[in-house]
Coordinates of C-alpha atoms in Angstrom, one line a residue:
X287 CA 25.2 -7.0 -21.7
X288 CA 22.7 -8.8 -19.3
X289 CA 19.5 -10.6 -19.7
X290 CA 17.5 -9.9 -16.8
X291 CA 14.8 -13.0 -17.0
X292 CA 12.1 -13.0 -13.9
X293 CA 8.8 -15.4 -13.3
X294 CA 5.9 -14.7 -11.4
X295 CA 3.0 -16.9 -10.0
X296 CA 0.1 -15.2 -9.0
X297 CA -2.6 -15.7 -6.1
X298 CA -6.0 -15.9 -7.0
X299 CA -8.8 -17.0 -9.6
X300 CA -7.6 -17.4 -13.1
X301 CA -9.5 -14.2 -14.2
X302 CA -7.8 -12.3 -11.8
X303 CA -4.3 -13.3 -12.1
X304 CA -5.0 -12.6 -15.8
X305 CA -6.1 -9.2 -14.9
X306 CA -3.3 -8.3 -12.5
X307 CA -0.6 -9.9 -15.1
X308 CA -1.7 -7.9 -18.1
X309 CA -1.9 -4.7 -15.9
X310 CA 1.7 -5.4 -14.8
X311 CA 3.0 -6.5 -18.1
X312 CA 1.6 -3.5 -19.6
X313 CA 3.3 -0.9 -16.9
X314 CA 6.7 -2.5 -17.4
X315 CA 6.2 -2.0 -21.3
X316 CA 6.4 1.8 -20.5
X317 CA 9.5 1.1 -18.8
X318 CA 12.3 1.9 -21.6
X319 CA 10.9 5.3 -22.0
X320 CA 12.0 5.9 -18.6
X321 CA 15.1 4.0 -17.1
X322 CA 18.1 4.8 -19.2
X323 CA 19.9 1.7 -18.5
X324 CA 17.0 -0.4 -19.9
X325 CA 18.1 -1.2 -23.6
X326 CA 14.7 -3.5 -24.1
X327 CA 11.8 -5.1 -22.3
X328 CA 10.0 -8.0 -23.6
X329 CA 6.6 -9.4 -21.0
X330 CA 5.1 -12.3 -22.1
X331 CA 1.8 -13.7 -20.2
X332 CA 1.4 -17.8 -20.0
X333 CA -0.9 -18.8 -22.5
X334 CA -0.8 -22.3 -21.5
X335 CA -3.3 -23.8 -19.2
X336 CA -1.7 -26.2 -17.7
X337 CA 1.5 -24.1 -16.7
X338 CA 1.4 -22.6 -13.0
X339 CA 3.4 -20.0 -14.0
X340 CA 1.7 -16.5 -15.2
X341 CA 4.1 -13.9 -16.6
X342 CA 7.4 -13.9 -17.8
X343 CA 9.8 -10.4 -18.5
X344 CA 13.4 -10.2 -20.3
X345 CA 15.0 -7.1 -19.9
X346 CA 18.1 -6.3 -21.3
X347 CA 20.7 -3.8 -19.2
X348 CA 25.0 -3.1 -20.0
X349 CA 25.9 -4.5 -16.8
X350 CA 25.2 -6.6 -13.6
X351 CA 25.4 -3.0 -11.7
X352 CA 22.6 -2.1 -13.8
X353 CA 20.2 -4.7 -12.9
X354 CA 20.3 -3.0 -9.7
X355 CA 19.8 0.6 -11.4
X356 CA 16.3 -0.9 -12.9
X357 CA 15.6 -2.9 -10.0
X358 CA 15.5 0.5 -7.7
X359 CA 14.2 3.2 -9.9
X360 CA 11.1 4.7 -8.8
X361 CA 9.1 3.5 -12.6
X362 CA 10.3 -0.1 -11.9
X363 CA 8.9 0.1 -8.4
X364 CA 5.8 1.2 -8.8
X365 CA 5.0 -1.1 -12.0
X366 CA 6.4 -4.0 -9.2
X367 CA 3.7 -2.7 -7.1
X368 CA 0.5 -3.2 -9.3
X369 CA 0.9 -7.1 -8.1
X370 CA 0.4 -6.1 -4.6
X371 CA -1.0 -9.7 -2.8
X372 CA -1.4 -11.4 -5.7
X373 CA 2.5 -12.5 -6.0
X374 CA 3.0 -16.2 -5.0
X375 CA 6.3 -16.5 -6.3
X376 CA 9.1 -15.1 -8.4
X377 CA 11.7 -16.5 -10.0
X378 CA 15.1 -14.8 -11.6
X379 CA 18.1 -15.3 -13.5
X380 CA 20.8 -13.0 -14.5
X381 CA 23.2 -14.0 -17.2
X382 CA 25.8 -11.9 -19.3
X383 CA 25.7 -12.6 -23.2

């Protein structure tokens, strides 16, 4: 198994990068329903102030090759979309457990 971990920063005024990050994390919820290599999703949204840092996702997949599989499926793509200009940065890790 793999634990897919990613963290974005977002552009804008706090109310808007709350917006965006609760639109996103609520499109990649739907996720499981749709990508058969996805075994779970878990989005969490910063809660502290004075982190940069806005939303954080776990997603669990068999293999490395299937990282890839999420990555380019067209659900996953357009959920990725929904940030449009408000992504400053993204962060990942991959690790198998």
């Amino acid at each position: 198994m793999v634990k897919h971990i990613v963290m974005f920063k977002l552009k804008g005024e706090p109310a808007e990068r709350r917006r965006v990050a609760a639109a996103f994390r609520d499109a990649l919820m739907q996720l499981p329903a749709s990508i058969d290599v996805l075994e779970s999703m878990e989005v969490g949204l910063n809660e502290n102030p004075a982190e940069d840092w806005d939303v954080v996702l776990t997603a669990v997949v068999p293999t490395m090759a299937d990282v890839a599989v999420y990555a380019g499926h067209p659900a996953h793509i357009a959920a990725a979309a929904l940030l449009g200009n408000n992504r400053e940065m993204r962060g990942c890790v991959d690790y198998e457990f």
